[in-house]
PDB file of C-alpha atoms in Angstrom:
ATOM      1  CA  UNK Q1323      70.514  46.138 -10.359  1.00  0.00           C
ATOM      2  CA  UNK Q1324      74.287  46.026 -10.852  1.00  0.00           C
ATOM      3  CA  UNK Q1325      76.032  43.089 -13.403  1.00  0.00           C
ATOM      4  CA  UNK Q1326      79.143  41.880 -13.704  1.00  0.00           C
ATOM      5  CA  UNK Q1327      79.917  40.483 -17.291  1.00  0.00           C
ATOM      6  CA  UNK Q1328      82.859  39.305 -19.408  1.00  0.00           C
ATOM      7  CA  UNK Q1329      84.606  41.979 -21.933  1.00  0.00           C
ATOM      8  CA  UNK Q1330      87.769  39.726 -23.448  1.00  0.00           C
ATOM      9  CA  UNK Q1331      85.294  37.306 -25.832  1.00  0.00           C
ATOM     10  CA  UNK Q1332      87.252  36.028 -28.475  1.00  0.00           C
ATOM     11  CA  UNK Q1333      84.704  36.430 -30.599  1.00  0.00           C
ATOM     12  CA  UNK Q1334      81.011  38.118 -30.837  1.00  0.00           C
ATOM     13  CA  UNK Q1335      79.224  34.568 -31.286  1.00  0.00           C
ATOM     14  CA  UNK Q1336      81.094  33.459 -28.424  1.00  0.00           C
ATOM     15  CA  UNK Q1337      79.491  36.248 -26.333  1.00  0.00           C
ATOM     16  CA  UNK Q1338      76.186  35.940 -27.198  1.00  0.00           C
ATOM     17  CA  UNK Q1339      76.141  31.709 -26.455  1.00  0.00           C
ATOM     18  CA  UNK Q1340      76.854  32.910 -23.380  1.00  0.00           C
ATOM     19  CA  UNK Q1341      75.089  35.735 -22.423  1.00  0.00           C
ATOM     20  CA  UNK Q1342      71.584  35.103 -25.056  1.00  0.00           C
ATOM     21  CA  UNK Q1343      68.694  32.930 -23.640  1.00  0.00           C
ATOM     22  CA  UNK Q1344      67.534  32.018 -26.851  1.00  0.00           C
ATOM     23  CA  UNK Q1345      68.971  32.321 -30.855  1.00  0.00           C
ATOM     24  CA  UNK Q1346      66.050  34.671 -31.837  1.00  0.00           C
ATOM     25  CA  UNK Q1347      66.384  37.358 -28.624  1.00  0.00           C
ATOM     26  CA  UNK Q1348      68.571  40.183 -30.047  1.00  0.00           C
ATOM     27  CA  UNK Q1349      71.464  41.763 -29.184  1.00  0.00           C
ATOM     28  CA  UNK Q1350      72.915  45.016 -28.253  1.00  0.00           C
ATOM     29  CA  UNK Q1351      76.760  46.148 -28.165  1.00  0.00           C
ATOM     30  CA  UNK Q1352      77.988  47.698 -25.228  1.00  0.00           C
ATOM     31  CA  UNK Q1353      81.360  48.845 -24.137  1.00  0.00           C
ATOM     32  CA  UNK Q1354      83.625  50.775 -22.271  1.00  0.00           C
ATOM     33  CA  UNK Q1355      86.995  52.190 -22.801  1.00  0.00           C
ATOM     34  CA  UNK Q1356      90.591  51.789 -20.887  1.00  0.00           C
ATOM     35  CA  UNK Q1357      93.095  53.206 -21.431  1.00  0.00           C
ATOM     36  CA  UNK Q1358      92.150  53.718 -25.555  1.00  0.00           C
ATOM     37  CA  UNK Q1359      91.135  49.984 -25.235  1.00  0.00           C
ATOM     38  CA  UNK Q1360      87.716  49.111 -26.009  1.00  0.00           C
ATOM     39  CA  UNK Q1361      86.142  46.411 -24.041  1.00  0.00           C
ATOM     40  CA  UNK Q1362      82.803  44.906 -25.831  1.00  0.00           C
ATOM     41  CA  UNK Q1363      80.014  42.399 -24.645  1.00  0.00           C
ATOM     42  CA  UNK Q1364      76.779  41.722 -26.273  1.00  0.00           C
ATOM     43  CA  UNK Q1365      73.959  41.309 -24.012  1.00  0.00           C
ATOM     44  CA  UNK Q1366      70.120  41.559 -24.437  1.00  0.00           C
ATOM     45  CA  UNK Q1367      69.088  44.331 -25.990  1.00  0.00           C
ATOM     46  CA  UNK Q1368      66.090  43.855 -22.784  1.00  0.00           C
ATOM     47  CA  UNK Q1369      68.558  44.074 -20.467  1.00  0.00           C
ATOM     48  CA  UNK Q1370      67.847  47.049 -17.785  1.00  0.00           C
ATOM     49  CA  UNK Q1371      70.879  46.413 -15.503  1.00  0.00           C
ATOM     50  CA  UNK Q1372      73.468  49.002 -14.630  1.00  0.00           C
ATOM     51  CA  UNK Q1373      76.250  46.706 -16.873  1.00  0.00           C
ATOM     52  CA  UNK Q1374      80.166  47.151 -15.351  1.00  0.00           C
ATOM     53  CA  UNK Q1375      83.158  44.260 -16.979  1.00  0.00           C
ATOM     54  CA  UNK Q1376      84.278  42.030 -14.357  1.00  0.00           C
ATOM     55  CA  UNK Q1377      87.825  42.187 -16.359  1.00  0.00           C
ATOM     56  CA  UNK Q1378      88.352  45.802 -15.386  1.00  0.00           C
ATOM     57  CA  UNK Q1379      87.050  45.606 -11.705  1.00  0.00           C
ATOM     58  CA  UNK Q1380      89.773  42.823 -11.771  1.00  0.00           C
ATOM     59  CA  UNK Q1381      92.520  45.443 -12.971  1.00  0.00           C
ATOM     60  CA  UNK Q1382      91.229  47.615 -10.344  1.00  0.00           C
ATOM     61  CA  UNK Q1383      91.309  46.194  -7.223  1.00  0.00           C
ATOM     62  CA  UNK Q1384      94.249  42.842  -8.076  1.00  0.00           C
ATOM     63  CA  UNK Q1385      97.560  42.555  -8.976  1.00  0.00           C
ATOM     64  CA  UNK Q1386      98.879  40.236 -11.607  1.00  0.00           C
ATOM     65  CA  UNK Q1387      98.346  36.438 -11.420  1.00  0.00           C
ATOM     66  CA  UNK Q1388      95.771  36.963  -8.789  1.00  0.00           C
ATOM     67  CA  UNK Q1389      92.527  34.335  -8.645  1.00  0.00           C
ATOM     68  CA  UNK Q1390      89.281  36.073  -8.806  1.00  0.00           C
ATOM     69  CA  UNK Q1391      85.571  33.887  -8.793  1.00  0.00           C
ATOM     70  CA  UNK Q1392      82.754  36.044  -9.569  1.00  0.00           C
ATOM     71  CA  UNK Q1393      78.886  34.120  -8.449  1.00  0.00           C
ATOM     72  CA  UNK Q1394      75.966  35.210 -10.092  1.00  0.00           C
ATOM     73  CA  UNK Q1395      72.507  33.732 -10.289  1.00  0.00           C
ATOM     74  CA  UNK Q1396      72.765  32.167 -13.235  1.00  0.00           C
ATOM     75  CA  UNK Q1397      76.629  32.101 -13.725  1.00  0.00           C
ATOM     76  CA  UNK Q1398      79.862  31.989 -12.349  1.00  0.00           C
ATOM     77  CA  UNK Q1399      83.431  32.923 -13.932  1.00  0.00           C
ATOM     78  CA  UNK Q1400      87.214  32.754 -13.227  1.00  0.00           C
ATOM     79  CA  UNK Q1401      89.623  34.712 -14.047  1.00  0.00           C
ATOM     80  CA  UNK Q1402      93.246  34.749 -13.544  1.00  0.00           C
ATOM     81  CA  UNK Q1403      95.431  37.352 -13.909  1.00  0.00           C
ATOM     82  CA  UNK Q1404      92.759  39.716 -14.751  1.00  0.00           C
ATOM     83  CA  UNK Q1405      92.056  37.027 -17.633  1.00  0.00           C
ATOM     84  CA  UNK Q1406      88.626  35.156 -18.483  1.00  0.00           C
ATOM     85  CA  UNK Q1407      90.177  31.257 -17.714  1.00  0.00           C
ATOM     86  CA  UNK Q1408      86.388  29.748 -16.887  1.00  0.00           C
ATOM     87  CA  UNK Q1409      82.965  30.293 -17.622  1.00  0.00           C
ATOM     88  CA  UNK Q1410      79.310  28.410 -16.947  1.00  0.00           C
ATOM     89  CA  UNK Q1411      76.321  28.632 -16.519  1.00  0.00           C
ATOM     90  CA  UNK Q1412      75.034  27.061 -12.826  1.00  0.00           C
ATOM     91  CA  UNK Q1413      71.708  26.883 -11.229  1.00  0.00           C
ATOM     92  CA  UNK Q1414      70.998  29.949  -9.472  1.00  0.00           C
ATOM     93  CA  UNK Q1415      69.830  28.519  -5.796  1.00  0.00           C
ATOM     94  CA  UNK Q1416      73.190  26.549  -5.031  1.00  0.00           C
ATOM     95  CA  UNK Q1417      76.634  25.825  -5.584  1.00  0.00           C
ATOM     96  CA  UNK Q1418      77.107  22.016  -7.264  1.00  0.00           C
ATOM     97  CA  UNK Q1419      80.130  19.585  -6.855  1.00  0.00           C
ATOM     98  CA  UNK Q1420      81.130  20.010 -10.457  1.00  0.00           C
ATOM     99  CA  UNK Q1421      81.445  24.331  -9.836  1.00  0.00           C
ATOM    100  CA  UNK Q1422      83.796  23.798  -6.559  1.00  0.00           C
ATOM    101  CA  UNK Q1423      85.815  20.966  -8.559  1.00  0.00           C
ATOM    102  CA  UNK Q1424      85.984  23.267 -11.977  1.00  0.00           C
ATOM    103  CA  UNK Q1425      87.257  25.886  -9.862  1.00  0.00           C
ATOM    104  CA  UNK Q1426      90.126  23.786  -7.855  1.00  0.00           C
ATOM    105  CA  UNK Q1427      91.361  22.173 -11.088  1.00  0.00           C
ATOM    106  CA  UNK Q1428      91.296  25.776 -12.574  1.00  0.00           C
ATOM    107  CA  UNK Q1429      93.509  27.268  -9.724  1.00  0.00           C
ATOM    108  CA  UNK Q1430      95.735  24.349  -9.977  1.00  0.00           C
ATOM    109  CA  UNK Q1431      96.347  24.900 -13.973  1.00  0.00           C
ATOM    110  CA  UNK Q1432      97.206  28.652 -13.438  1.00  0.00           C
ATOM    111  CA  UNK Q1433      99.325  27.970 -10.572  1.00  0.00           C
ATOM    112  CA  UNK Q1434     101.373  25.336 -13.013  1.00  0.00           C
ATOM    113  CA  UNK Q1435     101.136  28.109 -15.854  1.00  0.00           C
ATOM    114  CA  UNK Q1436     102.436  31.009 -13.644  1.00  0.00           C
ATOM    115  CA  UNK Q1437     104.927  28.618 -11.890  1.00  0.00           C
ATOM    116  CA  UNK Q1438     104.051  29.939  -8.352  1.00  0.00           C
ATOM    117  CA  UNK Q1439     101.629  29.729  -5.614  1.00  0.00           C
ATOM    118  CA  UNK Q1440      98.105  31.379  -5.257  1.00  0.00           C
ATOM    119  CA  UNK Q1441      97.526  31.831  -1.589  1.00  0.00           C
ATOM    120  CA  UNK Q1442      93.866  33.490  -1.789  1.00  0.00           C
ATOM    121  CA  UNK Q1443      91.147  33.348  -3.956  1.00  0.00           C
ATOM    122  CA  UNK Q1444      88.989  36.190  -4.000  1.00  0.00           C
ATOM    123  CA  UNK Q1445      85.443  35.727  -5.263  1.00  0.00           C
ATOM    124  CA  UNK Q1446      82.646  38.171  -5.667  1.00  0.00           C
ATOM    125  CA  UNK Q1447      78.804  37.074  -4.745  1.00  0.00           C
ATOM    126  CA  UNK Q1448      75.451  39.006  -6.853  1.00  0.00           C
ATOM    127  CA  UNK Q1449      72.616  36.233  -5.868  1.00  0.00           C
ATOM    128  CA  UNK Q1450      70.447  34.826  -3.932  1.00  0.00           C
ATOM    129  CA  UNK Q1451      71.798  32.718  -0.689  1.00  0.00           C
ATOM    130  CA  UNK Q1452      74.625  34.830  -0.535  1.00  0.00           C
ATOM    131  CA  UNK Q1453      75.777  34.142   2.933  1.00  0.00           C
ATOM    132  CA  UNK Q1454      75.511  29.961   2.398  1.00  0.00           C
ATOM    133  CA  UNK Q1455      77.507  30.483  -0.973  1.00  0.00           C
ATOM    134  CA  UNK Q1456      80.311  31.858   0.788  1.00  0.00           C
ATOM    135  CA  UNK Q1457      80.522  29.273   3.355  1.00  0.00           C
ATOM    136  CA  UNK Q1458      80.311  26.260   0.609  1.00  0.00           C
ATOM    137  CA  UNK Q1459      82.974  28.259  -1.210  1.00  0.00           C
ATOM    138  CA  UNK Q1460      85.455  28.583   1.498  1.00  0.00           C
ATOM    139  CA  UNK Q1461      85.103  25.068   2.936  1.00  0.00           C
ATOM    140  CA  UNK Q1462      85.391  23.538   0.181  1.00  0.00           C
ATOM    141  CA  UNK Q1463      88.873  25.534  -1.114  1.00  0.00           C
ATOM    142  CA  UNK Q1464      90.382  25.631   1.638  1.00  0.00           C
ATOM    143  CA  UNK Q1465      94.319  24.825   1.464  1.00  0.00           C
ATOM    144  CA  UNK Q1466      96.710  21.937   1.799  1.00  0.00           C
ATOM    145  CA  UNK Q1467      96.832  23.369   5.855  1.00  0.00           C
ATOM    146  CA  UNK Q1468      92.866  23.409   5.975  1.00  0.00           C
ATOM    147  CA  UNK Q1469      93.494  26.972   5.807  1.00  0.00           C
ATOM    148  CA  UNK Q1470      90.248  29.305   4.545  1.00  0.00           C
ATOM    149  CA  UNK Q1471      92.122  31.008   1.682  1.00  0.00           C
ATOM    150  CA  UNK Q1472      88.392  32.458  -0.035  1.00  0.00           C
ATOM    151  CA  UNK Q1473      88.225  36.151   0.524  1.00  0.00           C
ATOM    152  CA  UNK Q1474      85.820  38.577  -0.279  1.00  0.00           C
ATOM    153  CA  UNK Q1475      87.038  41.032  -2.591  1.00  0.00           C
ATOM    154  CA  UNK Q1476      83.974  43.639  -1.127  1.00  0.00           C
ATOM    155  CA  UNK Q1477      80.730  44.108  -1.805  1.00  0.00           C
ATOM    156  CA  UNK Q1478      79.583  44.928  -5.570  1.00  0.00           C
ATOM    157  CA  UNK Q1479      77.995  48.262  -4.938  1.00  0.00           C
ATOM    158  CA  UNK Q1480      81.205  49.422  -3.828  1.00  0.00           C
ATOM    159  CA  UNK Q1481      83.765  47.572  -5.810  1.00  0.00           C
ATOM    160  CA  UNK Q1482      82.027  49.629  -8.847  1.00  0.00           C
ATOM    161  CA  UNK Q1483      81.916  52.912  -8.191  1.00  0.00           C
ATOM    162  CA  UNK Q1484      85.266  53.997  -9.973  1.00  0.00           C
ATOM    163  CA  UNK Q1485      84.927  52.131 -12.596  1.00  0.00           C
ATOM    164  CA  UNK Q1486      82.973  53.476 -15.838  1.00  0.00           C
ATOM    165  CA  UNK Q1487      80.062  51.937 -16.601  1.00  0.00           C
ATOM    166  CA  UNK Q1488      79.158  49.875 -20.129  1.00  0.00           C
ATOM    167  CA  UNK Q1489      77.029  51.877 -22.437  1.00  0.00           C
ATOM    168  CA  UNK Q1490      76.002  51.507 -25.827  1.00  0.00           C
ATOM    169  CA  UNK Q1491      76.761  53.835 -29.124  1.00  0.00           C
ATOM    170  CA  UNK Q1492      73.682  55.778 -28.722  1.00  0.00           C
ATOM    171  CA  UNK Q1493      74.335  56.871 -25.213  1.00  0.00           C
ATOM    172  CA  UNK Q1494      77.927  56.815 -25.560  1.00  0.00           C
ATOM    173  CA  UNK Q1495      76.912  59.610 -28.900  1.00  0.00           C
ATOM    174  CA  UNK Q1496      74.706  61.458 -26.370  1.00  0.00           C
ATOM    175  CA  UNK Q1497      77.326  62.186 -23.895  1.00  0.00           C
ATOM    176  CA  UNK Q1498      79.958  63.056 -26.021  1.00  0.00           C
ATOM    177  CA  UNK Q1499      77.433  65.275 -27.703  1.00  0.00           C
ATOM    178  CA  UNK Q1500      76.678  66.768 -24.190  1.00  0.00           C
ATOM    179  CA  UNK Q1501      80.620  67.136 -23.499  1.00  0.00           C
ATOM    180  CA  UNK Q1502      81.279  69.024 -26.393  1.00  0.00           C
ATOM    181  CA  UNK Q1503      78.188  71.449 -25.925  1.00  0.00           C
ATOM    182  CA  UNK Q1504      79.686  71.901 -22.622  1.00  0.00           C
ATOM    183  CA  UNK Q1505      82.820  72.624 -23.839  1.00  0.00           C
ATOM    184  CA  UNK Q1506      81.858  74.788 -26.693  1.00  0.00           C
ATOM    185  CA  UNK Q1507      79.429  76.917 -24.347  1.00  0.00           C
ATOM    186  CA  UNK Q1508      82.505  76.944 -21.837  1.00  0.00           C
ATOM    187  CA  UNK Q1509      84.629  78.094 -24.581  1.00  0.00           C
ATOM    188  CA  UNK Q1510      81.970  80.880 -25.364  1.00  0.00           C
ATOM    189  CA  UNK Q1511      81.473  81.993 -22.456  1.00  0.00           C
ATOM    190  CA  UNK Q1512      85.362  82.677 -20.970  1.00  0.00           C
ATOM    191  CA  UNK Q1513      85.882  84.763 -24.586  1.00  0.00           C
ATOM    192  CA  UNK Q1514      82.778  86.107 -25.506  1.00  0.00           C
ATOM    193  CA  UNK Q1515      80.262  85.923 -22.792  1.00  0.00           C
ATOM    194  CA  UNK Q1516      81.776  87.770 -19.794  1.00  0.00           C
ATOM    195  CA  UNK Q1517      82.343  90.509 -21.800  1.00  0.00           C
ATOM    196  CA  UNK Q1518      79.263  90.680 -23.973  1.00  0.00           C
ATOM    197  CA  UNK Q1519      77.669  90.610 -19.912  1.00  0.00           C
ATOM    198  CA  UNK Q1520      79.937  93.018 -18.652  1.00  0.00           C
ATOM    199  CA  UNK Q1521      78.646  95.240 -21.450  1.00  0.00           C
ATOM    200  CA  UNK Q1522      75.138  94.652 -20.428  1.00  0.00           C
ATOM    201  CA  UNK Q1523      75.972  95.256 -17.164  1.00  0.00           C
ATOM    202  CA  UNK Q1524      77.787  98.210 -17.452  1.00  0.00           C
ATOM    203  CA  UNK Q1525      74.709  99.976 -19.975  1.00  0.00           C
ATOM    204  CA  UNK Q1526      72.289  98.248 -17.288  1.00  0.00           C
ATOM    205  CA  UNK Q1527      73.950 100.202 -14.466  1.00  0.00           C
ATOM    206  CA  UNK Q1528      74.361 103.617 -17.000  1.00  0.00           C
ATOM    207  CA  UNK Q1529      70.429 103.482 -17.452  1.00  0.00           C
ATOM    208  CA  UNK Q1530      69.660 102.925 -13.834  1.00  0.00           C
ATOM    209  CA  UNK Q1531      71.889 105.980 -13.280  1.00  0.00           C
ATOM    210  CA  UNK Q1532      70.183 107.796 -15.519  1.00  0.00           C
ATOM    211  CA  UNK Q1533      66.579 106.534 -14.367  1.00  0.00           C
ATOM    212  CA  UNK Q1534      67.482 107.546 -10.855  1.00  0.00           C
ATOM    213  CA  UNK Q1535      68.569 111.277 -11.845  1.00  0.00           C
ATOM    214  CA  UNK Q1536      65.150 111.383 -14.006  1.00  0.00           C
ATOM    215  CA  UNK Q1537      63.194 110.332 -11.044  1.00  0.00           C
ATOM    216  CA  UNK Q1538      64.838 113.276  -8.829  1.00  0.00           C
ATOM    217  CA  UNK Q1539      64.795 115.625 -11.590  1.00  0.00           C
ATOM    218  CA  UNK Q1540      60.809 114.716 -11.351  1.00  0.00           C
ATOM    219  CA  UNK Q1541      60.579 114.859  -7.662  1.00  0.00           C
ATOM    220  CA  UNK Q1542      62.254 118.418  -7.514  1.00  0.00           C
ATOM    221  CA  UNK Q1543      59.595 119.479 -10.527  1.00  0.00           C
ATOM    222  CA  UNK Q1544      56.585 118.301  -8.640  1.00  0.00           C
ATOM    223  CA  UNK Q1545      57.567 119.897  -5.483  1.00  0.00           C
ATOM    224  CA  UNK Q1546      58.481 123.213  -7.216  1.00  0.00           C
ATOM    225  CA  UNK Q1547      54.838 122.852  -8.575  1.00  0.00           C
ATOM    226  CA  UNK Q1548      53.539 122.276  -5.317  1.00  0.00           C
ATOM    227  CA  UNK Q1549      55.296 124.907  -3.534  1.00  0.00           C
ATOM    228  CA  UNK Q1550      54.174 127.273  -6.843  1.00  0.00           C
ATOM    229  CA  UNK Q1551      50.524 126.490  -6.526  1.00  0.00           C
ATOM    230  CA  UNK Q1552      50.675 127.242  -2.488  1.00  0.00           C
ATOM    231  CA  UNK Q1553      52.673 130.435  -3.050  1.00  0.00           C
ATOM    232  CA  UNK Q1554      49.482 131.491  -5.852  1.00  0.00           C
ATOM    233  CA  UNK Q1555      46.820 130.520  -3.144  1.00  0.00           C
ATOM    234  CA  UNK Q1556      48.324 132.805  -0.597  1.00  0.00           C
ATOM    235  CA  UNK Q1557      49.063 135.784  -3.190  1.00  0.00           C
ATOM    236  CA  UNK Q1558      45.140 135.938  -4.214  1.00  0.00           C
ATOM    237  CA  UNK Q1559      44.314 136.042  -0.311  1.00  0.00           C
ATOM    238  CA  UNK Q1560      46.517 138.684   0.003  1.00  0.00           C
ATOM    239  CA  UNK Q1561      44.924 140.370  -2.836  1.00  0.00           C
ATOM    240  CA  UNK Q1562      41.479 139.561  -2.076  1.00  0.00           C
ATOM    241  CA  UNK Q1563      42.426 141.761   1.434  1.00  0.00           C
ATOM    242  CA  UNK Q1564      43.306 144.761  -0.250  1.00  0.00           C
ATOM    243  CA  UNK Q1565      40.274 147.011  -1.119  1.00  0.00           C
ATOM    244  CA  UNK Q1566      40.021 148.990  -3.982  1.00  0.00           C
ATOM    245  CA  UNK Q1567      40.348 152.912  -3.860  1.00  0.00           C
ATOM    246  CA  UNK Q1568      39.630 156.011  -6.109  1.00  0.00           C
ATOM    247  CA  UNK Q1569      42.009 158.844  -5.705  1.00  0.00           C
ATOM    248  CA  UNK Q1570      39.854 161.959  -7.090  1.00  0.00           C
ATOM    249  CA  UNK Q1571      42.206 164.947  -8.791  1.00  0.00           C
ATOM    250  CA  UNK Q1572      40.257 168.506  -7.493  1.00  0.00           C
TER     251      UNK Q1572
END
């Protein structure tokens, strides 16, 4: 299952009162890079998901001072400008007065910090009553024109697939590990390997040569025996036809 979560926490106790069910479940760092930039959350060390930072997927697919509303079961965030502005946790089967009015009184303090307008809010939905989220979300924001201005940024499974997933030090360890054996066996192989095969290749071929004139040097041997043996069978017939004879001196 894909997750969304928040990589600009001030602070790591500030990420784990948000993200830990409990104060004795422990924690695991994760993080990705931009840019040379490392982006950290701590989640559950339990957690199985396929882990991707909201942040990021903002950078991605907005421009600046854009309004983005990310719905999951158990939480929902806002960001601005690719910025963490709002964050709670909400009961997972429906949208409550106090989310829709949190998020209208957060688009109308970033439109008074930015000093201009934000004609659409995009929002992303990962739970359960998708379709009757959406339709609370964009009746109830709709515009001073009773214009819908909630759009769907796209579906998650989509919205994530050029962006680098969160891993944690072991993995991240493992794969550099594999890169560099890759490389290094790369490396080996343009300088050292072609020709240390070529070499093979080229005494590989010289011994087949040689195999294949031994094998016709054997052929020709065992016919010349055959055609030997044949030529004696026929010489002692001949000689077996020829009788013997006495000359007598008078």
């Amino acid at each position: 299952m894909v997750r969304l979560v928040i990589t600009d926490f001030p602070t790591k106790e500030d990420c784990e009162a948000f993200y830990m069910k409990d104060e004795f479940e422990e924690s695991q760092h994760m993080f990705v890079y931009r840019k040379f930039k490392k982006n950290n959350v701590y989640l559950s060390r339990y957690d199985n998901d396929e882990i991707y930072s909201l942040n990021l997927l903002s950078r991605k697919y907005l421009l600046k001072n854009q309004f983005l509303i990310y719905v999951a079961d158990e939480e929902y965030i806002i960001l601005f400008n690719h910025k963490t502005v709002y964050s709670a946790k909400i009961n997972q089967n429906f949208l409550i007065d106090d989310t829709i009015k949190s998020i209208l009184i957060t688009k109308h303090i970033a439109m008074l910090s930015s000093g201009g307008s934000i004609e659409n809010i995009y929002y992303i939905i990962n739970s359960k009553y998708k379709s009757a989220k959406e339709n609370i979300l964009k009746e109830n924001t709709k515009n001073e024109r009773n214009e819908v201005v909630a759009k769907s940024l796209g579906e998650i499974e989509e919205l994530i697939k050029p962006l680098n997933e969160l891993t944690t030090y072991k993995t991240h360890f493992f794969k550099l590990s594999s890169l560099l054996f890759t490389f290094c066996f790369s490396f080996w192989i343009i300088f050292y390997g072609l020709e240390l095969f070529a070499d093979k290749l080229s005494q590989q071929q010289s011994l087949e040569l040689l195999n294949r004139e031994l094998n016709v040097e054997k052929r020709i041997i065992k016919r010349e025996k055959t055609i030997l043996a044949k030529n004696n069978i026929e010489y002692k017939k001949m000689i077996g036809c020829i009788s013997t004879i006495k000359v007598k001196n008078d």
